[in-house]
mmCIF file of C-alpha atoms and ligand atoms in Angstrom:
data_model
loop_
_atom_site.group_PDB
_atom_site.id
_atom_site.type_symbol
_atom_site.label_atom_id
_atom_site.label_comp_id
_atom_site.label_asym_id
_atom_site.label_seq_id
_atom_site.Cartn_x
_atom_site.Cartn_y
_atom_site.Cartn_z
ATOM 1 C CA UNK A 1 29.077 -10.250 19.655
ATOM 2 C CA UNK A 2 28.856 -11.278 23.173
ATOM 3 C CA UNK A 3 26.712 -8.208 24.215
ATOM 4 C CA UNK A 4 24.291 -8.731 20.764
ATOM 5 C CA UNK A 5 24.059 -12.956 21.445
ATOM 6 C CA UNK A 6 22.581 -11.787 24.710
ATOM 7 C CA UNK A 7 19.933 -9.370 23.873
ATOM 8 C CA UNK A 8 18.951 -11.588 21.615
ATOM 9 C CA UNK A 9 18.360 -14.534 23.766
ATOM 10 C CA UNK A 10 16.779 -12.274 26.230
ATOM 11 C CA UNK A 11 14.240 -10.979 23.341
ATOM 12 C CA UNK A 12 13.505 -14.716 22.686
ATOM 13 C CA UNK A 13 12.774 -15.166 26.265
ATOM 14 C CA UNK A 14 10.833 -12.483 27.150
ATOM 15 C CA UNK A 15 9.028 -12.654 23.690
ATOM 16 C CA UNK A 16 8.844 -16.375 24.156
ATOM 17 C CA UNK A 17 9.063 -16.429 20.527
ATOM 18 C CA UNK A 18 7.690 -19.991 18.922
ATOM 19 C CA UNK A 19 9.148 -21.621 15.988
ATOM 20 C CA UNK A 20 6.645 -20.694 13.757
ATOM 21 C CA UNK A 21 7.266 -17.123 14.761
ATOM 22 C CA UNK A 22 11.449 -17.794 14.072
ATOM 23 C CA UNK A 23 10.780 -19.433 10.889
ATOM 24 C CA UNK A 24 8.498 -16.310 9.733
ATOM 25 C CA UNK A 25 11.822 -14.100 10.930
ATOM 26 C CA UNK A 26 14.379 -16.417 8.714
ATOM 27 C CA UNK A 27 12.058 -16.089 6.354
ATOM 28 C CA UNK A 28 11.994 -12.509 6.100
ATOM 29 C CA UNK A 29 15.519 -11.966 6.166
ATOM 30 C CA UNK A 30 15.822 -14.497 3.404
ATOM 31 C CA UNK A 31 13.698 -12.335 1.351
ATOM 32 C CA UNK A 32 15.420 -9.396 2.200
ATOM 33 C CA UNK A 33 19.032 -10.935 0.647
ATOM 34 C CA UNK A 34 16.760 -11.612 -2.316
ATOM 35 C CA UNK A 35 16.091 -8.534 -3.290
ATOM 36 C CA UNK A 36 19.832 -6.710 -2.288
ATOM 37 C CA UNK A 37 22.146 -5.905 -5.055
ATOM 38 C CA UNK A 38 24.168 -3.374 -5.733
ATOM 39 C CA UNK A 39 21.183 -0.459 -6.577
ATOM 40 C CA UNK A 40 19.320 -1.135 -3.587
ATOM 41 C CA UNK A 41 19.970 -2.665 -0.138
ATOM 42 C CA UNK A 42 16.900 -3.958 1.903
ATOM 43 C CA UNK A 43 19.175 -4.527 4.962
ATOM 44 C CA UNK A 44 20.304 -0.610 4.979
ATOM 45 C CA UNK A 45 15.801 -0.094 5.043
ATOM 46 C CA UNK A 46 15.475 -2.423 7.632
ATOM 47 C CA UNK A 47 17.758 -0.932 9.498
ATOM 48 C CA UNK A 48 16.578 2.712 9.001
ATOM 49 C CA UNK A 49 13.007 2.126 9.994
ATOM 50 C CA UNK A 50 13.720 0.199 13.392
ATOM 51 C CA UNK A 51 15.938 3.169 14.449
ATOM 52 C CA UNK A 52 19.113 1.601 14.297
ATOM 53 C CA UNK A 53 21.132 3.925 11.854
ATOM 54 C CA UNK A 54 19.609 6.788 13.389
ATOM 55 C CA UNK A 55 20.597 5.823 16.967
ATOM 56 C CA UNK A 56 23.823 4.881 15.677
ATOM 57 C CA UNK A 57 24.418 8.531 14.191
ATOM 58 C CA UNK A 58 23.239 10.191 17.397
ATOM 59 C CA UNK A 59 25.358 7.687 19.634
ATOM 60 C CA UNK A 60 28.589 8.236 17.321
ATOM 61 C CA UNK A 61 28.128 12.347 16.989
ATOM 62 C CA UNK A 62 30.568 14.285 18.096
ATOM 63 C CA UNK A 63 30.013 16.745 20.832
ATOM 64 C CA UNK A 64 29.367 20.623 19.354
ATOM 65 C CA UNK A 65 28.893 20.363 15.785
ATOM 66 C CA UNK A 66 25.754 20.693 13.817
ATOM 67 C CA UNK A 67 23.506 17.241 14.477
ATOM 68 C CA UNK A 68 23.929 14.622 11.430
ATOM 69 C CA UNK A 69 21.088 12.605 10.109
ATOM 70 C CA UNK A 70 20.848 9.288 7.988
ATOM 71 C CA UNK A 71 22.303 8.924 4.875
ATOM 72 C CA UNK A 72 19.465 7.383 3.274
ATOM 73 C CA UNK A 73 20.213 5.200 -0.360
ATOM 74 C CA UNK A 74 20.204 8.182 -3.065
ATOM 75 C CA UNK A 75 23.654 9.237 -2.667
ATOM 76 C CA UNK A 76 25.903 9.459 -5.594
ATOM 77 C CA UNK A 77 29.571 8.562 -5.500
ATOM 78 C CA UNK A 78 30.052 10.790 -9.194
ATOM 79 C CA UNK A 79 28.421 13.652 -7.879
ATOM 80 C CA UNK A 80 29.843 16.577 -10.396
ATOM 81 C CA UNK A 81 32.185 19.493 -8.597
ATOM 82 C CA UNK A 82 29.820 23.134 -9.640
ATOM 83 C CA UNK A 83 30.804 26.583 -9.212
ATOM 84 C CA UNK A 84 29.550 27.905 -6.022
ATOM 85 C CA UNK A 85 26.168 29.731 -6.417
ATOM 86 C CA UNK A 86 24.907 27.159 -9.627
ATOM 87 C CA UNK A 87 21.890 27.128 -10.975
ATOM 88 C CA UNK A 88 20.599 23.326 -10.247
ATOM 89 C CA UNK A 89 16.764 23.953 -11.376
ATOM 90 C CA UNK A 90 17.309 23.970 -15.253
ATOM 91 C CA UNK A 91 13.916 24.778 -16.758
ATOM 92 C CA UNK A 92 12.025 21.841 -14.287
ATOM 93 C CA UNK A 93 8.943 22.244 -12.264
ATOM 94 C CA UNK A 94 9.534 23.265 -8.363
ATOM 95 C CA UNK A 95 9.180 26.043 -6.150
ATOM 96 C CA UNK A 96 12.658 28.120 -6.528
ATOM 97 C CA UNK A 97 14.749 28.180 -3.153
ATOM 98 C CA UNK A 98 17.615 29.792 -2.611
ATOM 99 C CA UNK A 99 19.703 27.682 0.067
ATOM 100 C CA UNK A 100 22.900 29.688 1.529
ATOM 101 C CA UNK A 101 25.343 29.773 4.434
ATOM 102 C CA UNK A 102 28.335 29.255 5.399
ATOM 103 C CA UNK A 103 30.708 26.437 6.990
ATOM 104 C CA UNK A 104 32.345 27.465 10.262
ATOM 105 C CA UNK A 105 34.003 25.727 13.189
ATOM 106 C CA UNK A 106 33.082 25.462 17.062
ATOM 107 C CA UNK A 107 33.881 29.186 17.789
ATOM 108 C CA UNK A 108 31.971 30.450 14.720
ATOM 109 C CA UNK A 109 35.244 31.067 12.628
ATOM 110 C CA UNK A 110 35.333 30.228 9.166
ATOM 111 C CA UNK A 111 36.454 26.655 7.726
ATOM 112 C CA UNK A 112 38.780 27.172 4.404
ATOM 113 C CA UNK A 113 38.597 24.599 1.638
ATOM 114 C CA UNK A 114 35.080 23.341 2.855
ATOM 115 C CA UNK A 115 33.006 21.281 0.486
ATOM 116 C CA UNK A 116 29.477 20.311 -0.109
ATOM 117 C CA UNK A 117 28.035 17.243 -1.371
ATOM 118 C CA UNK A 118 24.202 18.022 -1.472
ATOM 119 C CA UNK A 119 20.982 15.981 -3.346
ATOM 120 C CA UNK A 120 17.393 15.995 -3.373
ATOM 121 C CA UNK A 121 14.253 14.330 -4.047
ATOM 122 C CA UNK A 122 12.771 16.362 -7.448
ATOM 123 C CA UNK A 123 9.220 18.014 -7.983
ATOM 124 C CA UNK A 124 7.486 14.743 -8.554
ATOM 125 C CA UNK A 125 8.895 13.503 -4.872
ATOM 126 C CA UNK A 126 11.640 10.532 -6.551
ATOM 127 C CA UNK A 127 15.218 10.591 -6.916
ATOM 128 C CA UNK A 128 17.084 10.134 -10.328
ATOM 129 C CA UNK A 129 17.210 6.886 -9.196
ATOM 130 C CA UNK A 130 13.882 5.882 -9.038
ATOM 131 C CA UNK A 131 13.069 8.204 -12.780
ATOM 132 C CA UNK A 132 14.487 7.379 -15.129
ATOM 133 C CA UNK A 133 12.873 10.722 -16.591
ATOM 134 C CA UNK A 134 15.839 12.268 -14.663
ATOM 135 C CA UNK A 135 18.876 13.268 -15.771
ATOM 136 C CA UNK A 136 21.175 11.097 -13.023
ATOM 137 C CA UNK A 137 22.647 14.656 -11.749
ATOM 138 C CA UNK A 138 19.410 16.405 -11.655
ATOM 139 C CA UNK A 139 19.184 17.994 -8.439
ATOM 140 C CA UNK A 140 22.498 16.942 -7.081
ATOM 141 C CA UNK A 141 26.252 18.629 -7.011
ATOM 142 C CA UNK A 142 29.461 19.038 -4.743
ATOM 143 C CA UNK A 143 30.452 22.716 -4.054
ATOM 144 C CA UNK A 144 33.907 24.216 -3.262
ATOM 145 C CA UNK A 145 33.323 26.649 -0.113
ATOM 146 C CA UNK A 146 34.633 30.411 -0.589
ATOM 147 C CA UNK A 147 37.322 31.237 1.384
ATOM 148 C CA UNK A 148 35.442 32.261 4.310
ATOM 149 C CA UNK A 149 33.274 29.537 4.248
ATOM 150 C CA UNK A 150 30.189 30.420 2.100
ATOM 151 C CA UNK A 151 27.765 28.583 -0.280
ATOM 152 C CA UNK A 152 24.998 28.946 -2.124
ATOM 153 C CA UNK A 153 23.046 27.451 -4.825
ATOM 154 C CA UNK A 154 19.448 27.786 -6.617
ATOM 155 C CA UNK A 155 17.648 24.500 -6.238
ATOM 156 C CA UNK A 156 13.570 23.725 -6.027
ATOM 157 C CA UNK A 157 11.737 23.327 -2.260
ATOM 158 C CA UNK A 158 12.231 19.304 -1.696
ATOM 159 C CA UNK A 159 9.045 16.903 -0.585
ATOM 160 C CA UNK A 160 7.624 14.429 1.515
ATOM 161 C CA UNK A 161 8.897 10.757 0.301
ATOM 162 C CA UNK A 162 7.718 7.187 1.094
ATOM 163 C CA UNK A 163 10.779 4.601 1.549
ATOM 164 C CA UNK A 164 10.599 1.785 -0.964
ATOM 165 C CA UNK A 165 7.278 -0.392 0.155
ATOM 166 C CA UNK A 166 7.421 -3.099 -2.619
ATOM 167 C CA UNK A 167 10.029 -5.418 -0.159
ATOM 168 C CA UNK A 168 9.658 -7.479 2.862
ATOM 169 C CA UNK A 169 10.159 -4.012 4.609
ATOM 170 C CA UNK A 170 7.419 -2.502 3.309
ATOM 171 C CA UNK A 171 5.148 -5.486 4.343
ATOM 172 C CA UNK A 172 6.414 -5.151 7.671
ATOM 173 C CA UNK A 173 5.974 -1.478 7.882
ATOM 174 C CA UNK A 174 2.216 -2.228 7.005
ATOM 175 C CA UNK A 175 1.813 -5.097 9.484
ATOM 176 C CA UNK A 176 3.138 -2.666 11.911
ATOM 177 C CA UNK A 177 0.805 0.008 10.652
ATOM 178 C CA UNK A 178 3.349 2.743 10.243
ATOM 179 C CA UNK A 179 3.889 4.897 8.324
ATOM 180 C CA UNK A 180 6.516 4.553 5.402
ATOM 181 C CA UNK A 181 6.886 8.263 5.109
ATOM 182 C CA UNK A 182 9.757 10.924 5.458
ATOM 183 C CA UNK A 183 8.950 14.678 5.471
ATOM 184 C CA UNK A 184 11.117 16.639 2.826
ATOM 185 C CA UNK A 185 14.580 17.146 3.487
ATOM 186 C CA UNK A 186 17.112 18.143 1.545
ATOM 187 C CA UNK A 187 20.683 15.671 2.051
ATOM 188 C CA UNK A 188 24.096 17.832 2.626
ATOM 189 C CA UNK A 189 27.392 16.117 3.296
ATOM 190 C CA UNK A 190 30.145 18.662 4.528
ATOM 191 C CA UNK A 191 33.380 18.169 4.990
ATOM 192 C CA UNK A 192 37.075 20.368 5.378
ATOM 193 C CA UNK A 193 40.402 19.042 5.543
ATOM 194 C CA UNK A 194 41.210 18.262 9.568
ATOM 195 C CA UNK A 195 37.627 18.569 10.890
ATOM 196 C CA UNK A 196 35.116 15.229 11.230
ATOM 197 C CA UNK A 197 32.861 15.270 8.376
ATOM 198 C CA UNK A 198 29.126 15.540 8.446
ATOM 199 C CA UNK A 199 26.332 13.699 6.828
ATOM 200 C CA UNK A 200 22.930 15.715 7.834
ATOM 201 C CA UNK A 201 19.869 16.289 6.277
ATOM 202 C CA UNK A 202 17.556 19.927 6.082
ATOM 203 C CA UNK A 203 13.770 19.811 6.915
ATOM 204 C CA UNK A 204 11.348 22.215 6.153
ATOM 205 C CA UNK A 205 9.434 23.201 8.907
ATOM 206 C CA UNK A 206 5.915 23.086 7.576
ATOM 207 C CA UNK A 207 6.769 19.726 5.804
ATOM 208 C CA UNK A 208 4.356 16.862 6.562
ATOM 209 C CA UNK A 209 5.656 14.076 8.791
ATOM 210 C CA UNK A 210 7.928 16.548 10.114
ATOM 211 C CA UNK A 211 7.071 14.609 13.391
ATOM 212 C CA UNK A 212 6.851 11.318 11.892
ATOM 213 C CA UNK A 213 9.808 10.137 9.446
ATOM 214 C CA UNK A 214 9.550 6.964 9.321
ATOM 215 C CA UNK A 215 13.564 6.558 9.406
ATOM 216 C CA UNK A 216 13.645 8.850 12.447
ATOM 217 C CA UNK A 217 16.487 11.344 10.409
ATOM 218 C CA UNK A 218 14.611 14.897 11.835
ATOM 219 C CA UNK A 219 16.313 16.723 14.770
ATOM 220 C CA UNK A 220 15.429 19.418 15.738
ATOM 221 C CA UNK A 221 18.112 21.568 14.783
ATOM 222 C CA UNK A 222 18.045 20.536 11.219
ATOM 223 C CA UNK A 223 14.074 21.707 10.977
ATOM 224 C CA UNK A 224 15.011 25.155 8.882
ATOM 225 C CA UNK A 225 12.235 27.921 7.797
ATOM 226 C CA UNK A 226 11.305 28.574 4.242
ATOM 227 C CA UNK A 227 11.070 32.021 4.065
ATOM 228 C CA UNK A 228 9.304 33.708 1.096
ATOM 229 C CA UNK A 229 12.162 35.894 0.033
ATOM 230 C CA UNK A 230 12.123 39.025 -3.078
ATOM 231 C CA UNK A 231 15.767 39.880 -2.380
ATOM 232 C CA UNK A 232 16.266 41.924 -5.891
ATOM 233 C CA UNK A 233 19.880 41.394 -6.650
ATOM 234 C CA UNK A 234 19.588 37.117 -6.013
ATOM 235 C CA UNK A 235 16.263 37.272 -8.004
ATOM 236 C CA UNK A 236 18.066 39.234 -11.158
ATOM 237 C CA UNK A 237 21.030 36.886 -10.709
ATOM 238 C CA UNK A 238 18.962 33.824 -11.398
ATOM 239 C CA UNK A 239 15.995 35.574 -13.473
ATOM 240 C CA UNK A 240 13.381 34.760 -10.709
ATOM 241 C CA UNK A 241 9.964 35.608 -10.313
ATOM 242 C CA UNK A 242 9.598 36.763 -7.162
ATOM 243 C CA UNK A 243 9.164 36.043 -4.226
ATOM 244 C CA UNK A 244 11.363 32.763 -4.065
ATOM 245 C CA UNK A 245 12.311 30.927 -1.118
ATOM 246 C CA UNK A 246 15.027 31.442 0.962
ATOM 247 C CA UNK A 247 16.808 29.128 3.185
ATOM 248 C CA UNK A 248 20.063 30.043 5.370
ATOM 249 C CA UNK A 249 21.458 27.684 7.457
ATOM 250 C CA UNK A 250 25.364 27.241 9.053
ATOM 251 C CA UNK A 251 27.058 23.998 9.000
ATOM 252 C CA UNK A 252 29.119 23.894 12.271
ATOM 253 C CA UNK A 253 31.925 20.951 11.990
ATOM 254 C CA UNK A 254 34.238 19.446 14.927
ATOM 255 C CA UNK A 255 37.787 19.293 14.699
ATOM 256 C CA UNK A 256 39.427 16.115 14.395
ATOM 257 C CA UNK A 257 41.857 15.505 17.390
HETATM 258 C C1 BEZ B 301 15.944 9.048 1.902
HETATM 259 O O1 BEZ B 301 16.313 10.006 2.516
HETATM 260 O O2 BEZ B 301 15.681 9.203 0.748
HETATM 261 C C2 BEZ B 301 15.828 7.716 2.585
HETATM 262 C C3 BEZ B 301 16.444 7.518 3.807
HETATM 263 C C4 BEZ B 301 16.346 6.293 4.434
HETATM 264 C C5 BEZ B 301 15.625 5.267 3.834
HETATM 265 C C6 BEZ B 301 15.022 5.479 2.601
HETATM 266 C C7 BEZ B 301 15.115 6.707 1.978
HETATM 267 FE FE1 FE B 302 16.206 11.426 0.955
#
């Protein structure tokens, strides 16, 4: 407290912020608490377009493991446990991707009993959420690892998203003349009994804003190809048209000490 009380006087200072200008700040904040409940947070925004919960995640990461990303408000609690390899694309619109790889430690060994918690925006860029067109586990399920640490599931190629705009955060996003977009990304959580657990996020490396997310979630690391794939025996197993997309990426996890 003693360390925030005096950045913030210092900010006053140097800002030589005027009453009108602290009263327009209360103000905002007030607003903010207006529109929190349960469903949607404007605090967690506010702090996800100045930065903070990204530099918090870098500052907090521990050394060696795959880079984790924001968390972002579309996470489900009741996420349903499906057999690895499902089949989340049912008969909706979306480019078919095939996302696969497998969850191993610092040396590159296999993690036993890894899971993954994974969700995505749908065709028409919103979260079940935010459609209520959507079934509320479209796009989204938790996977049991094989024993050697491999997953896979059919799902559609995510998109670009703009954060929630109709708040006092989206009215200072636009006094600020920024943008209030993310590029696509696709959310995984992963996590194995005795290692730290990761929250990350997948981009697309032709994705718009891929150099300007307006939550500051892409690292470089997480930017993955799409690669037009006509693998025969994955196409037949889902009854694809090909070619499909193809995505393979390794989660790499720290142990916990
Ligand atoms: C998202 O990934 O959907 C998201 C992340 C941070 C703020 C808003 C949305
Ligand atoms: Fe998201």
């Amino acid at each position: 407290m003693a360390l925030l009380v005096k950045h913030l006087h210092a900010f006053v200072t140097e800002s030589k912020l005027t009453k009108e200008e602290w009263m327009k700040g209360l103000e905002f904040l007030t607003q903010s608490a207006a529109i929190t409940d349960s469903e949607r947070n404007e605090f967690s925004l506010l702090s996800d377009i100045l930065g903070i919960s990204s530099i918090v995640d870098v500052v907090s990461q521990p050394v060696g493991g795959t880079s984790s990303s924001v968390l972002g408000p579309f996470h489900s609690h009741d996420s349903r446990l499906q057999p690895n390899g499902v089949d989340l694309t049912g008969d909706q619109p979306g480019d078919r991707t095939w996302l696969h790889g497998y969850v191993l430690d610092q040396e590159g060994h296999a993690i036993e009993n890894a899971e993954i918690d994974f969700w995505q925006n749908a065709d028409n860029g919103l979260y079940p959420a935010q459609d209520s067109a959507q079934d509320p586990h479209n796009l989204r399920c938790k996977i049991k690892c094989a024993a050697d640490g491999s997953f896979n599931l059919l799902t559609i190629r995510p998109h670009p998203y703009t954060v929630p705009t109709d708040g006092p955060v989206g009215a200072l996003l636009a006094a600020s003349n920024r943008s209030i977009w993310r590029p696509a990304h696709y959310h995984v959580i992963v996590s194995a009994p005795g290692y730290i657990g990761l929250v990350t996020e997948l981009f697309p490396q032709e994705s718009d804003y891929i150099d300007n997310d307006t939550v500051f979630g892409v690292r470089e690391g997480l930017i993955v190809p799409f690669v037009k794939s006509s693998n025969v025996e994955i196409a037949n197993r889902y009854d694809l048209d090909a070619p499909f997309y193809e995505v393979k990426f390794d989660f790499k996890l720290v142990k916990q000490t």
